[in-house]
Amino acid sequence: MMGGRIAVVDTVRTPWSPRGGGLSGMSAAALGSVATRELLLRAGVLPSVVDLVVVGSDRSGASGSLGAQVAFGAGMEAVAPSVSMGDVSGERAIAEACRAILCGDIDTAVAVGVETPSDLQLGMSAPLREAVMGTRRGETAGDKLRAWAGVRATDLRPTAAVRRDPVSAQTLAAAAESVALRFGITRAAQDAYAARSHARALRHTRRGATDVVPVPASAGAGVMVVEHDEGPRADVTPQGLGRRSPVAKDDAGMPIPASIATVTSGNLSTEADGAAAVLLTRPELARSRGWTTLGEIDGARFASSDPFAAPRLGGVTAAKRLLDEKGEDAAAIEVVEASEAAAAFVLAMESSLPGLDPEGVNRWGGALALGRCSGASGIRLLGTALRRMGAAGVPTGLLIGSGAAGHGAAMLLRRS
Amino acid sequence: MTAIEYEGLPSGRRLAWLTLPCRDDGRLGETDLDAFERALDALEGDLDVAGVVLRGGGGTFCAGLRLDEVERVRDRRRLESFARRVASTQARIERSRRPFVAAVGAGCFDVGLELALACSKLIVAADPAVRLGFRQTDLGLLPAGDALTRLPARVGMETTLDLLVRGRLVSAREAQRFGLAHEVVHSAGLEAAARSAIRVKVDDEGSVRDRFGWRPKLGTPTAIRHKRALQKWQQDVRAGGSALDGARLSMLDLLGRTRASDELASTFSEIAVSDATVAKLQTWLRARALEAWTPPAGVHPVPVRRLGIVGGGVVGADLAVAAARAGVTVRVREKAPPTLGRALARVETLVAEDPNHERRAKTRARLSGGLELQGFSTMDLVLESVPEEVSVKRRVFAELEDVVREDAVLATHPRATSVAEIGARMRHPERLVGIRVFRPLMRRPLCEIVRTPQTSGRALATAVDFARRIDKTPVIVNDGPGFFTTRVLAAYLAHAGELVADGFAIDDIDRGCRRAGWPVGPMQLLDYVGLATAVRVGHVLTAALGDRFSVPQSVEAMAATGRSFYRSGRGGEAEPDARVPDLLGAPMARVGDPDELGDRLTLVAALEAVRCLQDGVLANPSDGDVAAVLGLGYPAQRGGPFRHLAARGLSTARSRLAALEDRFGARYRAPSLLVELAQRGADFETLEDVS
C-alpha cells in the first residue's frame, strides 16, 4: 500500500457460529447487511456518507454481486464491488477500500467480509448428472426415461465436496500435518495451543466482546437472536484433546500413518458462519468530523507461499516483507492477531518470525475456538487487534492472515 | 565416513541414526563397506542402543555399488569376497538383537536396497524422487548380496522377476503394494515414522522376527505359483522370445534352485568380470565422464530458464515435457490451430503420466502453446523441430532471428540434413547448434549435440547444459549430413531393407539382430521410424555420401503405399505382415542363418561408425561407442562399434569384410582407416583425440 495512513473508525461483527449453528439459516447477503447496518448505526454515520462498500468473501460471493446485495440490504446506494482472495478475502476488501481512499477517489468506505459455509454447495453424483442432462437432451418421453436407466438409489445422494486447497488439492488436515512434520511440532504442543485458544476466547467472551452485535437469525418459522460466539467451549482441556484420533490418513499422495499423525479435530478449526464490517476514512477527515477512531492502518502487504511446500504460511512471507519495509522488529510487537486454521500453522508461524512473543498472539482467542470464517476473518482480526492495542495501551500491532492456495496478507496497525 | 548420531529415548536408552557411508555420488565401495562394518561393530558393542535407523546421506539413500571400482578390479576372487561381505553384512543386520529400521527418503538401488531389505522394517517416503530397484541388472550385474534368495520370500516370484530380471524401478507406493516396503509416509514424516517404529519395537522386542530365509513349502499353493511364474520366464528364454544377457540368465537359473545362497557370490563375480558386463560398465563410466564435460575457460553457457519450441510434433512434445519437468518454462509454437491442438494434446498426455500431483501441477504450469512467436523474445534457448525440409527449417530460423534476444541460443533438431546447411542463410550462424534426442525418450538416454565449424562455444555449452538438465548424456559430434547417429542407423536400416528385398524373411532378420543384442530388430525399427521417413533420409544421405544409404526400388515402392512390415496379429502381438512379399515382389523364401544376418547388419553399422571417425564427425572412438549404445541401441554387451571391432581384432574383421565384399558387394568394403590400422597392427584406442 502506498504511503499514508487510514483511520479505522469502528468495526463490528456478528457472532461466529460454527457450521450448522445458530446462523446457519442466514444467507450471505443478509448476514453482510446486518454487519454493515449495525456498523453505521453504532458509528452514527449516515449511509449517504459512505462512498464505497467492498465486500470480501471466499466462496459465498459466487455471483459477483454479493457487494450490491449487501449494500442494498443495509439501505445504501453505494458502489459495491465484491472481492475474493480465498481465506484473505477480508484483508483484500480492507486493502481495496484503503487504496480507493489513498488515491483520492473517495473519502469514506466500508469493508465487509462474509462467509456462510452452512450454505452448503452440494453436488450430484456423476450418474445422476448424466441422467439429468440426458433428460434435457432427450426428445421423446422414452428417451427421457431411458436416461435414468443407469442410476442407482445410492447415486441420488447429494455429494458434498471435501474442501481441498484449490492448488495443491490437500485437505486442511493434511496441510497441517505436513507443516507439523516440517517444523517438528508435536501433538502435545498443538493440543495445548488449541485448549488455550478456547480458554482465551471464553475469557474474552465473558468479559464482553465489544465488537460483537447480536443477530436476529431466522430459525425455522421463528426468529432467534444469536448473541455470542458459539464456538468456544469450557470443557476443552489438553488431556481431553489428547484422546482424539488423527483425521488425515492419506492425502494427495502423502500418507500419514497413525504413528506420526498429530492433527485431530481438536487442534484443527471448523468452519463458521459470520460477517464483519469496518468503517474506514482519512485520519484528518475523522478528526474534522469529530469521529473517534480505534486506530490506524499503516501499511498492508500481500504475498504468497508455495501451497505444496509451505501451505497456509503465506502470511509469514507477507509479514516479513511488511516489517522489513517499515523497519519494525517482530520482537518489539506485542499485539499480533493471526488466522488460526490449525494449531500447527500458528506454531509454525511463531517459529518463522524470530523474536515474536507467543503470548502476544491471539490473546483473546482465535479461529480454533471461534471457528474459521474465511471471508470475514481479516476484518475480525483488524477489530480485535486494535481493541487489544487500546486495552493494553500498545502503539503497534500486526495482523497476519494466511490461507489456502498460498494466499497471505499482513497489516501494520498503529494507535497513538 | 560412517556417522552415527545418538538420540535419547524416553526409556533412558538410546536410538542410533546410522548414515550409510556412501560417497558424494551415493555409491558404496570396498572401503565404504569397511567403514560400515566398523560402525556395526561399534553399535553391537553398545548395550545402550535400543535400535538403529539406517538412512542415506545427501541426495540419495544409496545409488548402488561403486561401478568404477568393479570395472577396475576385474578380479574374480576379490569380487567374490566382496560379495560375501555384502551378504554377511546383510545377515548381521537381519540377525541383530536390536531392531534396524531403514528410512528411505530418496533413490535406493542395488546394494542399498539389499541392505534396506535386511532391516526389520523398511519405511519409504512418499516423495516423487523415491525410486527403488535394481538398476545394475541393465549393466549386467547380479545383486552383490542375498537379494536373489530373499526377494521371492518377501514379494513373490512375479515381482522378483519384475524387479531383478526386468530391472523395473518402483515408486514408494508400488514398493508398499508389492510388499517391498512396510510403510509409506509423508516425505516430511520419515524421521518421525522411523523413530516411532523403533519405539514400538523397543516396547515389544519379541516381535522382531526373522522374516527371511523363509521359503514356501513344496507343494503349497504359493510354491506352485512361484514355480509357474519362473517356468514361464524360462520357457520364454528358451523359445528365444527375449534375448537375455548372462546376468539375467544366471538369475533365472539361481532363482530356480533350492540352495542358491552358496553360489551367489561366485556367480556375481563370474558375471562381473565377463566381457559383456565389462563392456556395459565401461559404457556407463564413459557416459558419466561425458556428463562431466566443462566448457573451456571463459565460456559461459546461457542458463536455460525459458525454452521456445517451434514445432510440436512427437519430438517437440517430448522435449517440452522433459524440460518443463526439469523446471524450465516452455512455450510451443505450431502454426495452425488443429496442429497446435494435437501438439498440446500430446503434451498433456505426457504430463498426465506423472503420478505425483505436485510435480504434475508444477509441470503443467510451465507449459503453454501458441500460434505466433509471442514471448520468444524472452527465451534463452529456442529449439526447432519442424518437419525436415530445408526450406521450411530455414524459414523458421529467419523468422526466429527477427524475434529472439541477441544472446539467445538457437537449436535445430535435424534428422539427416547437416546443421550448417539448415543455418546457411542465418545472420548469426554462430548461435546455431544441433540438438538431437532419441525415441522412446525415456529409454534412450542420449542427446547428440551437433556443432558446425561456426557454432560458438557458448551455444555448445548451452546445449550441453540443456542435455544434462533433461537427464541425457551429451555427446558432441561434428556436423555433416546425418552427423553420427543418423548415418550409422541409416546404413544399418538401408542394408536391412536390401536384405528383405533380396528375399530374406522379416522374422529372420529381426531375430538375428535381437540375438546380436539390438533391443529391437531393424524391420520393426523401420516401422517405428516410418518407412517413408527412412526412405527420405536415405535420399538425403545417398546424395551427400554415396550409394550405401540407398534402398532398393521395391522397398521405396512399398514406402509409397504406406504399409509397414508388421501388423498386429492374434493377441495384439506384432507379427510380420504376410502381404509384404507380394508388395516387394520377393518371396522371402531365402533361408538365412539369423545369427549370420544379425552379425552382418551389426558389422555394417560398425563400418559406418568407423567412416564417421575417418571423416572427422567423431572426435574420438569412445564418443561413438557411447552414442551408438545409448542412442541407437547398438548391442550393449559389445560396448559400441569401435570396442566391438577391436574385440574381434581389426585384422580378423578385415578378412571377414573382404570375404563379405566378394560375395555381397561394396557395402562391406573396409574403410581406409580400418585398413590402415589393421596393417599397422594398431587399435582405435591409439588414435589421437581430434577435438
PDB file of N, CA, C and O in Angstrom, chain A residues 149-184:
ATOM      1  N   ALA A 149     -31.755 -45.009 -16.740  1.00  0.00           N
ATOM      2  CA  ALA A 149     -31.571 -46.459 -16.601  1.00  0.00           C
ATOM      3  C   ALA A 149     -30.370 -46.803 -15.714  1.00  0.00           C
ATOM      4  O   ALA A 149     -30.407 -47.740 -14.930  1.00  0.00           O
ATOM      5  N   GLY A 150     -29.284 -46.019 -15.839  1.00  0.00           N
ATOM      6  CA  GLY A 150     -28.066 -46.385 -15.119  1.00  0.00           C
ATOM      7  C   GLY A 150     -27.991 -45.842 -13.701  1.00  0.00           C
ATOM      8  O   GLY A 150     -26.988 -46.019 -13.025  1.00  0.00           O
ATOM      9  N   VAL A 151     -29.038 -45.166 -13.251  1.00  0.00           N
ATOM     10  CA  VAL A 151     -28.960 -44.516 -11.936  1.00  0.00           C
ATOM     11  C   VAL A 151     -29.428 -45.464 -10.842  1.00  0.00           C
ATOM     12  O   VAL A 151     -30.512 -46.033 -10.922  1.00  0.00           O
ATOM     13  N   ARG A 152     -28.573 -45.652  -9.845  1.00  0.00           N
ATOM     14  CA  ARG A 152     -28.953 -46.498  -8.713  1.00  0.00           C
ATOM     15  C   ARG A 152     -29.364 -45.608  -7.544  1.00  0.00           C
ATOM     16  O   ARG A 152     -29.105 -44.400  -7.552  1.00  0.00           O
ATOM     17  N   ALA A 153     -29.992 -46.249  -6.576  1.00  0.00           N
ATOM     18  CA  ALA A 153     -30.522 -45.483  -5.443  1.00  0.00           C
ATOM     19  C   ALA A 153     -29.423 -44.665  -4.763  1.00  0.00           C
ATOM     20  O   ALA A 153     -29.621 -43.508  -4.394  1.00  0.00           O
ATOM     21  N   THR A 154     -28.232 -45.256  -4.636  1.00  0.00           N
ATOM     22  CA  THR A 154     -27.159 -44.549  -3.922  1.00  0.00           C
ATOM     23  C   THR A 154     -26.681 -43.327  -4.698  1.00  0.00           C
ATOM     24  O   THR A 154     -26.120 -42.402  -4.120  1.00  0.00           O
ATOM     25  N   ASP A 155     -26.917 -43.344  -6.023  1.00  0.00           N
ATOM     26  CA  ASP A 155     -26.475 -42.203  -6.825  1.00  0.00           C
ATOM     27  C   ASP A 155     -27.291 -40.947  -6.536  1.00  0.00           C
ATOM     28  O   ASP A 155     -26.908 -39.837  -6.894  1.00  0.00           O
ATOM     29  N   LEU A 156     -28.466 -41.137  -5.905  1.00  0.00           N
ATOM     30  CA  LEU A 156     -29.334 -39.996  -5.646  1.00  0.00           C
ATOM     31  C   LEU A 156     -28.838 -39.147  -4.473  1.00  0.00           C
ATOM     32  O   LEU A 156     -29.253 -38.018  -4.294  1.00  0.00           O
ATOM     33  N   ARG A 157     -27.921 -39.737  -3.687  1.00  0.00           N
ATOM     34  CA  ARG A 157     -27.395 -38.995  -2.544  1.00  0.00           C
ATOM     35  C   ARG A 157     -26.586 -37.792  -3.019  1.00  0.00           C
ATOM     36  O   ARG A 157     -25.770 -37.919  -3.929  1.00  0.00           O
ATOM     37  N   PRO A 158     -26.833 -36.613  -2.437  1.00  0.00           N
ATOM     38  CA  PRO A 158     -26.005 -35.467  -2.845  1.00  0.00           C
ATOM     39  C   PRO A 158     -24.567 -35.651  -2.359  1.00  0.00           C
ATOM     40  O   PRO A 158     -24.332 -36.272  -1.325  1.00  0.00           O
ATOM     41  N   THR A 159     -23.636 -35.139  -3.127  1.00  0.00           N
ATOM     42  CA  THR A 159     -22.240 -35.235  -2.704  1.00  0.00           C
ATOM     43  C   THR A 159     -21.778 -33.869  -2.236  1.00  0.00           C
ATOM     44  O   THR A 159     -21.992 -32.862  -2.909  1.00  0.00           O
ATOM     45  N   ALA A 160     -21.182 -33.820  -1.051  1.00  0.00           N
ATOM     46  CA  ALA A 160     -20.603 -32.573  -0.554  1.00  0.00           C
ATOM     47  C   ALA A 160     -19.116 -32.638  -0.851  1.00  0.00           C
ATOM     48  O   ALA A 160     -18.450 -33.585  -0.473  1.00  0.00           O
ATOM     49  N   ALA A 161     -18.640 -31.640  -1.560  1.00  0.00           N
ATOM     50  CA  ALA A 161     -17.224 -31.640  -1.930  1.00  0.00           C
ATOM     51  C   ALA A 161     -16.381 -31.503  -0.662  1.00  0.00           C
ATOM     52  O   ALA A 161     -16.657 -30.673   0.191  1.00  0.00           O
ATOM     53  N   VAL A 162     -15.355 -32.343  -0.547  1.00  0.00           N
ATOM     54  CA  VAL A 162     -14.414 -32.186   0.553  1.00  0.00           C
ATOM     55  C   VAL A 162     -13.614 -30.927   0.257  1.00  0.00           C
ATOM     56  O   VAL A 162     -13.136 -30.745  -0.862  1.00  0.00           O
ATOM     57  N   ARG A 163     -13.496 -30.032   1.244  1.00  0.00           N
ATOM     58  CA  ARG A 163     -12.755 -28.804   0.994  1.00  0.00           C
ATOM     59  C   ARG A 163     -11.282 -29.126   0.836  1.00  0.00           C
ATOM     60  O   ARG A 163     -10.656 -29.656   1.728  1.00  0.00           O
ATOM     61  N   ARG A 164     -10.753 -28.791  -0.278  1.00  0.00           N
ATOM     62  CA  ARG A 164      -9.335 -29.019  -0.520  1.00  0.00           C
ATOM     63  C   ARG A 164      -8.696 -27.735  -0.978  1.00  0.00           C
ATOM     64  O   ARG A 164      -9.364 -26.857  -1.508  1.00  0.00           O
ATOM     65  N   ASP A 165      -7.414 -27.644  -0.796  1.00  0.00           N
ATOM     66  CA  ASP A 165      -6.676 -26.497  -1.305  1.00  0.00           C
ATOM     67  C   ASP A 165      -6.850 -26.474  -2.821  1.00  0.00           C
ATOM     68  O   ASP A 165      -6.615 -27.483  -3.486  1.00  0.00           O
ATOM     69  N   PRO A 166      -7.264 -25.344  -3.380  1.00  0.00           N
ATOM     70  CA  PRO A 166      -7.549 -25.313  -4.815  1.00  0.00           C
ATOM     71  C   PRO A 166      -6.314 -25.590  -5.669  1.00  0.00           C
ATOM     72  O   PRO A 166      -6.440 -26.013  -6.806  1.00  0.00           O
ATOM     73  N   VAL A 167      -5.132 -25.335  -5.165  1.00  0.00           N
ATOM     74  CA  VAL A 167      -3.925 -25.576  -5.956  1.00  0.00           C
ATOM     75  C   VAL A 167      -3.307 -26.931  -5.632  1.00  0.00           C
ATOM     76  O   VAL A 167      -3.055 -27.738  -6.516  1.00  0.00           O
ATOM     77  N   SER A 168      -3.053 -27.187  -4.362  1.00  0.00           N
ATOM     78  CA  SER A 168      -2.316 -28.408  -4.019  1.00  0.00           C
ATOM     79  C   SER A 168      -3.234 -29.603  -3.838  1.00  0.00           C
ATOM     80  O   SER A 168      -2.751 -30.725  -3.735  1.00  0.00           O
ATOM     81  N   ALA A 169      -4.557 -29.387  -3.788  1.00  0.00           N
ATOM     82  CA  ALA A 169      -5.524 -30.461  -3.597  1.00  0.00           C
ATOM     83  C   ALA A 169      -5.372 -31.161  -2.253  1.00  0.00           C
ATOM     84  O   ALA A 169      -5.848 -32.270  -2.078  1.00  0.00           O
ATOM     85  N   GLN A 170      -4.694 -30.512  -1.309  1.00  0.00           N
ATOM     86  CA  GLN A 170      -4.581 -31.097   0.028  1.00  0.00           C
ATOM     87  C   GLN A 170      -5.796 -30.700   0.850  1.00  0.00           C
ATOM     88  O   GLN A 170      -6.308 -29.592   0.725  1.00  0.00           O
ATOM     89  N   THR A 171      -6.198 -31.585   1.752  1.00  0.00           N
ATOM     90  CA  THR A 171      -7.193 -31.170   2.727  1.00  0.00           C
ATOM     91  C   THR A 171      -6.478 -30.333   3.779  1.00  0.00           C
ATOM     92  O   THR A 171      -5.253 -30.370   3.896  1.00  0.00           O
ATOM     93  N   LEU A 172      -7.281 -29.599   4.563  1.00  0.00           N
ATOM     94  CA  LEU A 172      -6.694 -28.749   5.602  1.00  0.00           C
ATOM     95  C   LEU A 172      -5.892 -29.602   6.588  1.00  0.00           C
ATOM     96  O   LEU A 172      -4.787 -29.234   6.993  1.00  0.00           O
ATOM     97  N   ALA A 173      -6.442 -30.760   6.947  1.00  0.00           N
ATOM     98  CA  ALA A 173      -5.768 -31.605   7.922  1.00  0.00           C
ATOM     99  C   ALA A 173      -4.417 -32.079   7.393  1.00  0.00           C
ATOM    100  O   ALA A 173      -3.418 -32.071   8.112  1.00  0.00           O
ATOM    101  N   ALA A 174      -4.380 -32.463   6.114  1.00  0.00           N
ATOM    102  CA  ALA A 174      -3.122 -32.944   5.547  1.00  0.00           C
ATOM    103  C   ALA A 174      -2.101 -31.817   5.481  1.00  0.00           C
ATOM    104  O   ALA A 174      -0.915 -32.017   5.742  1.00  0.00           O
ATOM    105  N   ALA A 175      -2.575 -30.618   5.137  1.00  0.00           N
ATOM    106  CA  ALA A 175      -1.663 -29.471   5.100  1.00  0.00           C
ATOM    107  C   ALA A 175      -1.094 -29.217   6.493  1.00  0.00           C
ATOM    108  O   ALA A 175       0.108 -28.973   6.662  1.00  0.00           O
ATOM    109  N   ALA A 176      -1.955 -29.302   7.508  1.00  0.00           N
ATOM    110  CA  ALA A 176      -1.494 -29.084   8.877  1.00  0.00           C
ATOM    111  C   ALA A 176      -0.491 -30.158   9.276  1.00  0.00           C
ATOM    112  O   ALA A 176       0.537 -29.869   9.906  1.00  0.00           O
ATOM    113  N   GLU A 177      -0.753 -31.398   8.886  1.00  0.00           N
ATOM    114  CA  GLU A 177       0.190 -32.478   9.186  1.00  0.00           C
ATOM    115  C   GLU A 177       1.545 -32.189   8.567  1.00  0.00           C
ATOM    116  O   GLU A 177       2.586 -32.365   9.194  1.00  0.00           O
ATOM    117  N   SER A 178       1.531 -31.763   7.299  1.00  0.00           N
ATOM    118  CA  SER A 178       2.821 -31.571   6.639  1.00  0.00           C
ATOM    119  C   SER A 178       3.586 -30.427   7.287  1.00  0.00           C
ATOM    120  O   SER A 178       4.804 -30.494   7.431  1.00  0.00           O
ATOM    121  N   VAL A 179       2.874 -29.386   7.713  1.00  0.00           N
ATOM    122  CA  VAL A 179       3.566 -28.284   8.395  1.00  0.00           C
ATOM    123  C   VAL A 179       4.093 -28.754   9.747  1.00  0.00           C
ATOM    124  O   VAL A 179       5.226 -28.459  10.134  1.00  0.00           O
ATOM    125  N   ALA A 180       3.282 -29.527  10.474  1.00  0.00           N
ATOM    126  CA  ALA A 180       3.719 -30.024  11.778  1.00  0.00           C
ATOM    127  C   ALA A 180       4.976 -30.866  11.618  1.00  0.00           C
ATOM    128  O   ALA A 180       5.930 -30.742  12.394  1.00  0.00           O
ATOM    129  N   LEU A 181       5.003 -31.709  10.575  1.00  0.00           N
ATOM    130  CA  LEU A 181       6.166 -32.563  10.351  1.00  0.00           C
ATOM    131  C   LEU A 181       7.386 -31.730   9.977  1.00  0.00           C
ATOM    132  O   LEU A 181       8.479 -31.942  10.486  1.00  0.00           O
ATOM    133  N   ARG A 182       7.190 -30.759   9.095  1.00  0.00           N
ATOM    134  CA  ARG A 182       8.331 -29.983   8.634  1.00  0.00           C
ATOM    135  C   ARG A 182       8.912 -29.134   9.750  1.00  0.00           C
ATOM    136  O   ARG A 182      10.118 -28.940   9.823  1.00  0.00           O
ATOM    137  N   PHE A 183       8.040 -28.608  10.635  1.00  0.00           N
ATOM    138  CA  PHE A 183       8.541 -27.736  11.695  1.00  0.00           C
ATOM    139  C   PHE A 183       8.758 -28.495  13.001  1.00  0.00           C
ATOM    140  O   PHE A 183       9.111 -27.902  14.004  1.00  0.00           O
ATOM    141  N   GLY A 184       8.527 -29.793  12.977  1.00  0.00           N
ATOM    142  CA  GLY A 184       8.735 -30.581  14.185  1.00  0.00           C
ATOM    143  C   GLY A 184       7.818 -30.174  15.320  1.00  0.00           C
ATOM    144  O   GLY A 184       8.231 -30.091  16.476  1.00  0.00           O
TER     145      GLY A 184
END
